[in-house]
Short mmCIF file of C-alpha atoms in Angstrom, two decimals:
data_model
loop_
_atom_site.label_atom_id
_atom_site.label_comp_id
_atom_site.label_asym_id
_atom_site.label_seq_id
_atom_site.Cartn_x
_atom_site.Cartn_y
_atom_site.Cartn_z
CA MET S 13 -60.29 52.70 -30.95
CA THR S 14 -61.15 50.10 -29.38
CA CYS S 15 -59.71 46.99 -32.07
CA LEU S 16 -55.77 48.91 -31.43
CA LYS S 17 -56.26 48.51 -27.66
CA LEU S 18 -57.04 44.55 -28.19
CA LEU S 19 -54.49 44.39 -30.64
CA ALA S 20 -51.89 45.74 -28.29
CA PHE S 21 -52.48 43.75 -25.44
CA PHE S 22 -52.12 41.00 -27.36
CA PHE S 23 -49.17 41.96 -28.95
CA LEU S 24 -47.72 42.33 -25.27
CA ALA S 25 -48.89 39.24 -23.85
CA VAL S 26 -47.40 37.51 -26.77
CA HIS S 27 -44.39 38.45 -26.02
CA LEU S 28 -43.97 38.37 -22.34
CA HIS S 29 -45.10 34.97 -22.81
CA PHE S 30 -41.26 34.67 -25.17
CA VAL S 31 -39.69 36.73 -22.17
CA PHE S 32 -40.49 35.50 -19.00
CA GLY S 33 -40.42 31.77 -20.39
CA GLN S 34 -36.89 31.97 -21.94
CA THR S 35 -35.86 33.32 -18.24
CA LEU S 36 -37.48 30.30 -16.66
CA VAL S 37 -35.91 27.85 -18.53
CA ASP S 38 -32.60 29.73 -17.96
CA ASP S 39 -32.67 29.60 -14.38
CA ALA S 40 -34.10 25.96 -14.25
CA ASN S 41 -30.78 25.12 -16.51
CA VAL S 42 -28.63 27.00 -14.10
CA VAL S 43 -30.32 25.16 -11.32
CA THR S 44 -30.24 21.22 -13.20
CA GLY S 45 -26.63 21.81 -14.61
CA GLY S 46 -24.90 22.84 -11.61
CA SER S 47 -21.88 24.95 -10.68
CA GLN S 48 -18.51 24.48 -12.43
CA GLU S 49 -16.34 26.68 -10.61
CA ASN S 50 -15.43 23.19 -8.31
CA VAL S 51 -14.33 20.87 -11.10
CA PHE S 52 -11.15 20.71 -13.08
CA THR S 53 -8.50 19.15 -14.73
CA GLU S 54 -5.60 16.98 -13.23
CA THR S 55 -3.30 13.78 -14.34
CA ILE S 56 -3.42 10.64 -13.23
CA LYS S 57 0.51 9.84 -12.55
CA ILE S 58 0.65 6.62 -10.45
CA ILE S 59 -2.02 3.90 -9.49
CA SER S 60 -1.14 1.25 -7.21
CA GLY S 61 -1.47 -2.18 -7.62
CA SER S 62 -4.70 -2.83 -5.84
CA LYS S 63 -6.25 0.48 -7.36
CA LYS S 64 -6.84 1.79 -4.33
CA ILE S 65 -4.34 4.77 -3.98
CA PHE S 66 -3.74 7.03 -6.81
CA ILE S 67 -1.46 10.05 -7.14
CA ILE S 68 -2.37 12.69 -9.20
CA THR S 69 -1.26 15.97 -9.83
CA ASN S 70 -2.46 19.21 -8.36
CA ASN S 71 -1.43 21.76 -10.94
CA ASN S 72 -5.00 23.99 -10.16
CA GLN S 73 -3.91 24.06 -6.31
CA GLN S 74 -7.08 23.45 -5.25
CA LEU S 75 -6.66 20.34 -3.46
CA THR S 76 -5.96 20.18 0.31
CA PRO S 77 -5.50 16.87 2.80
CA GLY S 78 -9.09 15.99 3.82
CA ASP S 79 -11.20 16.93 0.76
CA PHE S 80 -13.22 14.96 -0.35
CA ILE S 81 -13.06 14.93 -4.89
CA SER S 82 -14.59 12.80 -7.78
CA LEU S 83 -13.27 11.21 -10.68
CA ALA S 84 -15.07 11.57 -14.03
CA LEU S 85 -14.38 11.07 -17.40
CA ASP S 86 -16.53 12.84 -19.89
CA ASN S 87 -19.05 13.90 -17.81
CA ASN S 88 -19.27 10.59 -16.34
CA LEU S 89 -18.32 9.72 -12.85
CA ALA S 90 -16.07 6.78 -12.16
CA ALA S 91 -15.08 6.96 -8.64
CA ARG S 92 -15.65 9.06 -4.95
CA ALA S 93 -12.17 9.66 -3.35
CA VAL S 94 -10.51 11.51 -0.19
CA VAL S 95 -7.07 13.29 -0.22
CA ALA S 96 -4.35 11.97 1.99
CA LYS S 97 -1.76 13.81 1.42
CA VAL S 98 -0.15 16.62 -1.16
CA HIS S 99 3.31 16.54 -1.70
CA GLN S 100 5.52 18.73 -4.51
CA GLY S 101 2.47 19.39 -6.66
CA GLN S 102 0.90 16.05 -6.49
CA VAL S 103 -1.54 14.45 -3.81
CA GLY S 104 -2.29 10.80 -2.70
CA ILE S 105 -5.70 10.20 -2.48
CA LYS S 106 -7.64 6.85 -1.67
CA ILE S 107 -10.51 5.56 -3.22
CA LEU S 108 -13.76 5.18 -0.99
CA LYS S 109 -16.15 3.74 -3.33
CA ILE S 110 -17.12 3.10 -7.47
CA TYR S 111 -19.68 5.30 -9.37
CA SER S 112 -19.33 3.03 -12.73
CA LEU S 113 -17.51 -0.01 -13.16
CA ALA S 114 -17.12 0.83 -16.94
CA GLN S 115 -15.49 4.78 -16.33
CA TRP S 116 -13.36 3.12 -13.65
CA GLY S 117 -11.95 0.46 -16.43
CA ARG S 118 -10.67 3.31 -18.10
CA LEU S 119 -8.60 5.02 -15.77
CA ARG S 120 -4.62 4.81 -15.83
CA ARG S 121 -1.66 6.07 -15.61
CA ASN S 122 -0.93 9.89 -17.67
CA ILE S 123 -4.52 10.25 -18.69
CA GLU S 124 -6.42 13.93 -17.75
CA VAL S 125 -9.71 13.06 -15.61
CA GLN S 126 -12.30 15.36 -14.41
CA VAL S 127 -11.84 16.46 -10.72
CA VAL S 128 -14.76 17.34 -8.89
CA ARG S 129 -14.07 19.00 -5.31
CA GLY S 130 -16.64 18.83 -2.56
CA ASP S 131 -20.05 17.82 -3.45
CA ASP S 132 -21.14 16.09 -6.56
CA GLY S 133 -24.92 15.66 -6.73
CA SER S 134 -25.14 18.65 -9.12
CA PHE S 135 -22.39 17.33 -11.76
CA ALA S 136 -23.46 15.46 -15.13
CA LYS S 137 -24.34 12.25 -15.34
CA LYS S 138 -24.20 10.87 -11.31
CA PRO S 139 -24.95 7.55 -11.35
CA GLU S 140 -27.28 6.99 -7.89
CA VAL S 141 -26.06 5.45 -5.20
CA LYS S 142 -26.64 4.53 -1.73
CA ALA S 143 -24.37 6.49 0.40
CA ALA S 144 -23.10 9.86 0.70
CA ASP S 145 -19.75 11.38 1.95
CA THR S 146 -21.33 13.16 4.89
CA GLY S 147 -20.01 11.96 8.91
CA ALA S 148 -17.18 10.38 7.25
CA PRO S 149 -13.88 10.83 9.12
CA LYS S 150 -11.09 12.93 7.61
CA ILE S 151 -7.77 12.03 6.89
CA ARG S 152 -5.73 12.60 10.11
CA SER S 153 -2.35 11.41 8.99
CA GLU S 154 -0.58 9.32 6.55
CA ASP S 155 -1.48 5.88 7.82
CA ASP S 156 -4.95 6.43 7.10
CA LEU S 157 -4.49 5.45 3.40
CA TYR S 158 -3.46 1.83 4.75
CA THR S 159 -6.78 1.37 7.26
CA GLY S 160 -10.18 1.04 6.90
CA ASP S 161 -11.01 3.83 8.95
CA VAL S 162 -11.95 6.11 6.02
CA VAL S 163 -14.60 4.75 4.61
CA VAL S 164 -17.98 6.33 3.68
CA ASP S 165 -20.32 3.05 3.47
CA ASP S 166 -19.27 -0.56 4.44
CA ASP S 167 -21.95 -1.66 1.73
CA VAL S 168 -20.95 0.38 -1.42
CA GLY S 169 -18.24 0.38 -3.58
CA VAL S 170 -16.52 -2.77 -5.00
CA PHE S 171 -13.38 -2.97 -2.33
CA ASP S 172 -14.11 -6.58 -0.13
CA GLU S 173 -11.41 -4.80 1.90
CA ASN S 174 -11.57 -7.32 5.34
CA LYS S 175 -11.03 -5.57 7.95
CA ASN S 176 -10.19 -8.37 10.66
CA ARG S 177 -6.56 -8.15 8.72
CA HIS S 178 -4.14 -6.27 10.37
CA ILE S 179 -2.02 -5.90 7.79
CA LYS S 180 -4.01 -5.24 4.43
CA PRO S 181 -1.47 -6.41 1.73
CA ASP S 182 -1.19 -10.21 1.08
CA ASN S 183 2.82 -9.80 0.72
CA VAL S 184 5.75 -8.23 2.95
CA VAL S 185 8.98 -8.26 1.94
CA ALA S 186 12.16 -7.37 4.02
CA LEU S 187 16.24 -7.60 3.80
CA THR S 188 17.94 -7.79 7.07
CA GLY S 189 21.13 -8.12 8.48
CA SER S 190 22.77 -10.04 11.46
CA PHE S 191 25.82 -11.99 12.44
CA PHE S 192 26.45 -15.10 12.22
CA ASP S 193 29.00 -16.90 14.50
CA ALA S 194 31.31 -19.65 13.68
CA ALA S 195 32.57 -22.44 16.62
CA GLU S 196 35.72 -22.08 17.98
CA ILE S 197 38.52 -24.21 16.58
CA GLU S 198 40.66 -25.54 19.52
CA SER S 199 44.54 -25.34 17.41
CA LYS S 200 43.18 -22.07 15.93
CA GLY S 201 42.10 -20.37 18.83
CA GLY S 202 38.46 -18.02 18.76
CA ALA S 203 35.70 -18.24 17.17
CA VAL S 204 34.68 -16.61 14.12
CA ARG S 205 31.91 -13.97 13.18
CA ALA S 206 30.74 -12.27 9.86
CA THR S 207 27.53 -10.58 8.99
CA GLU S 208 24.72 -12.45 7.59
CA VAL S 209 22.71 -10.63 4.69
CA GLY S 210 18.89 -11.97 4.54
CA ILE S 211 16.10 -11.50 2.68
CA SER S 212 12.27 -12.73 3.40
CA TRP S 213 8.87 -12.93 1.92
CA ALA S 214 6.10 -13.01 4.13
CA TYR S 215 2.85 -14.08 2.23
CA GLN S 216 -1.12 -13.62 4.02
CA PHE S 217 -2.59 -16.96 3.36
CA ALA S 218 -5.46 -16.05 5.89
CA ASP S 219 -6.33 -13.11 8.22
CA ASN S 220 -3.49 -12.17 10.17
CA TYR S 221 -1.77 -15.68 9.40
CA PHE S 222 1.47 -15.49 7.31
CA VAL S 223 3.96 -18.21 5.69
CA GLU S 224 7.14 -16.69 4.99
CA ALA S 225 10.66 -17.93 3.39
CA LEU S 226 13.85 -16.92 4.54
CA TYR S 227 17.47 -16.73 2.83
CA GLY S 228 20.24 -16.15 4.26
CA ARG S 229 23.88 -15.96 3.10
CA ALA S 230 27.60 -15.43 5.75
CA LEU S 231 30.67 -15.86 4.16
CA LEU S 232 33.73 -16.94 6.96
CA ASP S 233 37.25 -15.35 6.28
CA ASN S 234 39.94 -17.42 7.30
CA TYR S 235 37.74 -20.35 8.88
CA PRO S 236 38.18 -23.12 9.14
CA ALA S 237 41.87 -22.38 8.28
CA ASN S 238 44.27 -19.41 7.29
CA SER S 239 43.18 -17.97 3.79
CA ALA S 240 40.29 -20.27 3.43
CA GLN S 241 36.26 -18.90 2.76
CA THR S 242 33.41 -20.86 4.26
CA LEU S 243 30.20 -19.82 2.92
CA VAL S 244 26.89 -20.55 5.05
CA ASN S 245 23.80 -20.50 2.89
CA ARG S 246 20.77 -20.80 5.36
CA LEU S 247 17.08 -21.53 4.38
CA THR S 248 13.95 -21.41 6.46
CA ALA S 249 10.50 -21.77 6.70
CA ARG S 250 7.80 -20.36 9.24
CA LEU S 251 4.68 -19.92 9.84
CA LYS S 252 3.04 -16.82 11.80
CA PHE S 253 0.40 -15.50 13.55
CA ASN S 254 0.00 -11.54 13.55
CA ILE S 255 -0.33 -9.86 16.21
CA LYS S 256 -1.71 -5.86 16.35
CA GLY S 257 0.19 -3.89 19.41
CA PRO S 258 0.25 -0.36 20.45
CA LEU S 259 1.76 2.78 18.18
CA TYR S 260 1.67 1.07 15.03
CA THR S 261 3.74 -1.85 15.83
CA PHE S 262 2.84 -5.81 15.00
CA PHE S 263 3.87 -8.90 17.21
CA MET S 264 4.28 -12.12 15.21
CA PRO S 265 5.17 -15.58 16.75
CA TYR S 266 6.31 -18.07 14.53
CA VAL S 267 7.42 -21.50 14.18
CA GLY S 268 9.27 -23.06 11.79
CA PHE S 269 12.20 -25.37 10.23
CA GLN S 270 15.46 -24.38 8.77
CA SER S 271 18.35 -25.97 7.44
CA PHE S 272 22.08 -25.29 6.27
CA THR S 273 24.51 -25.72 3.43
CA VAL S 274 28.05 -24.93 3.69
CA SER S 275 30.69 -25.05 1.03
CA SER S 276 34.39 -24.71 2.01
CA PRO S 277 36.67 -26.20 -0.73
CA LYS S 278 40.00 -25.58 1.45
CA ALA S 279 38.79 -27.33 4.66
CA GLY S 280 40.64 -30.47 5.59
CA THR S 281 43.43 -29.86 2.44
CA GLY S 282 46.09 -29.28 4.97
CA LEU S 283 49.56 -31.52 5.12
CA ASN S 284 48.51 -32.17 9.02
CA GLN S 285 45.93 -35.19 9.33
CA VAL S 286 45.13 -34.11 12.81
CA THR S 287 44.40 -30.42 11.80
CA ASN S 288 42.32 -31.55 8.59
CA GLU S 289 39.77 -33.46 10.64
CA GLU S 290 38.92 -30.59 13.14
CA GLU S 291 38.72 -28.67 10.32
CA LEU S 292 36.09 -30.88 8.37
CA ASP S 293 34.63 -31.36 12.28
CA ALA S 294 34.22 -27.42 12.19
CA VAL S 295 32.86 -27.41 8.88
CA ASP S 296 29.80 -30.14 9.46
CA LYS S 297 28.91 -28.39 12.71
CA LEU S 298 27.70 -25.37 10.35
CA LYS S 299 25.69 -27.89 9.14
CA LYS S 300 22.49 -27.92 11.34
CA THR S 301 18.61 -28.13 10.68
CA GLY S 302 16.25 -28.38 13.01
CA PRO S 303 13.06 -26.30 14.23
CA VAL S 304 12.94 -22.89 15.16
CA PHE S 305 10.74 -20.34 16.97
CA GLY S 306 10.76 -16.81 18.08
CA VAL S 307 8.84 -13.58 17.36
CA THR S 308 9.04 -11.04 14.60
CA VAL S 309 8.56 -7.26 15.73
CA LEU S 310 7.11 -4.68 12.76
CA ARG S 311 6.95 -0.88 13.67
CA ARG S 312 5.57 1.19 10.75
CA LEU S 313 7.51 4.02 9.63
CA VAL S 314 5.49 5.13 6.87
CA PRO S 315 2.64 3.84 4.71
CA GLY S 316 4.09 0.37 3.71
CA TRP S 317 7.65 0.48 4.83
CA PHE S 318 7.89 -1.20 8.30
CA ILE S 319 11.20 -1.88 10.40
CA LYS S 320 11.95 -5.06 11.20
CA ALA S 321 13.27 -7.49 13.61
CA ASP S 322 13.48 -11.03 14.27
CA ILE S 323 13.86 -12.82 17.93
CA GLY S 324 14.57 -16.33 17.93
CA THR S 325 15.55 -19.71 18.53
CA ASP S 326 17.12 -19.58 14.62
CA LEU S 327 18.71 -15.90 14.67
CA ILE S 328 18.47 -12.43 15.72
CA ASN S 329 18.18 -9.66 13.19
CA VAL S 330 17.15 -6.13 12.27
CA GLY S 331 16.00 -4.55 9.03
CA PHE S 332 13.61 -3.08 6.82
CA ALA S 333 10.16 -4.22 5.16
CA ILE S 334 7.80 -3.32 2.47
CA GLU S 335 4.27 -4.22 2.22
CA PHE S 336 2.54 -4.57 -1.25
#
């Protein structure tokens, strides 16, 4: 009888060991594996040239402005980001730091990525980083996409984004319009005005210092004679310094040099010698060269877009500009 009791006790002890051992292992796996409820798949649609701004789908309808997310491939985290805007089934995100350069290099348009919403501390194969997202500022507006305010830790990540720059990108391209006035010709009376269309490109070669090239084109009808046309081309080079003003406004005082080339095939081809000389003199007066100075004003409309105005000794114009 005693032997039977010992055998029964031994049998129960062995089976209890396996039962509770398996339960503990399962519990441990649950704890270390992490919940997958906050992990879903989306597709990268657009990547900016600097790879700081991504547009991804929001097919799962789980992303809202201000959410911190992580991008992963094959359960390997690539980067940490914040959601800036949700629009028509897509979201714009700003990359805050990179976890793995190997995974980061694999990110490209039209591929599916795993999105970890919120805390990624329990996600599989998470590389060790120095800082967490706790306390990082939320997105307040779309402009935060292009500021340096939404950063988890200045020492984390591979982006050496210089906070001394008021405009972060290097290039600002603008399309502008203005009026070009030609001097009055005594024998004909009245000055002639034409619309001048200009395009400019400014390059930031040092923090807040820009060099800019501007080309303008104006076509004068019936100048310097009836049925004649005069084409005026303006070429300008400028050196600018950017000053940040209130309400997303920037002021750029500039100095530079401009030169005009003029084409007027019918000028001075009439039968009256005196009139011909007047016409040729009028065309020659348009061929001006010399120094210029003034100020450019940029007012941000949306991220990357500005209203631009030039007010100077060379011209007064207004138009639109884009940064990249």
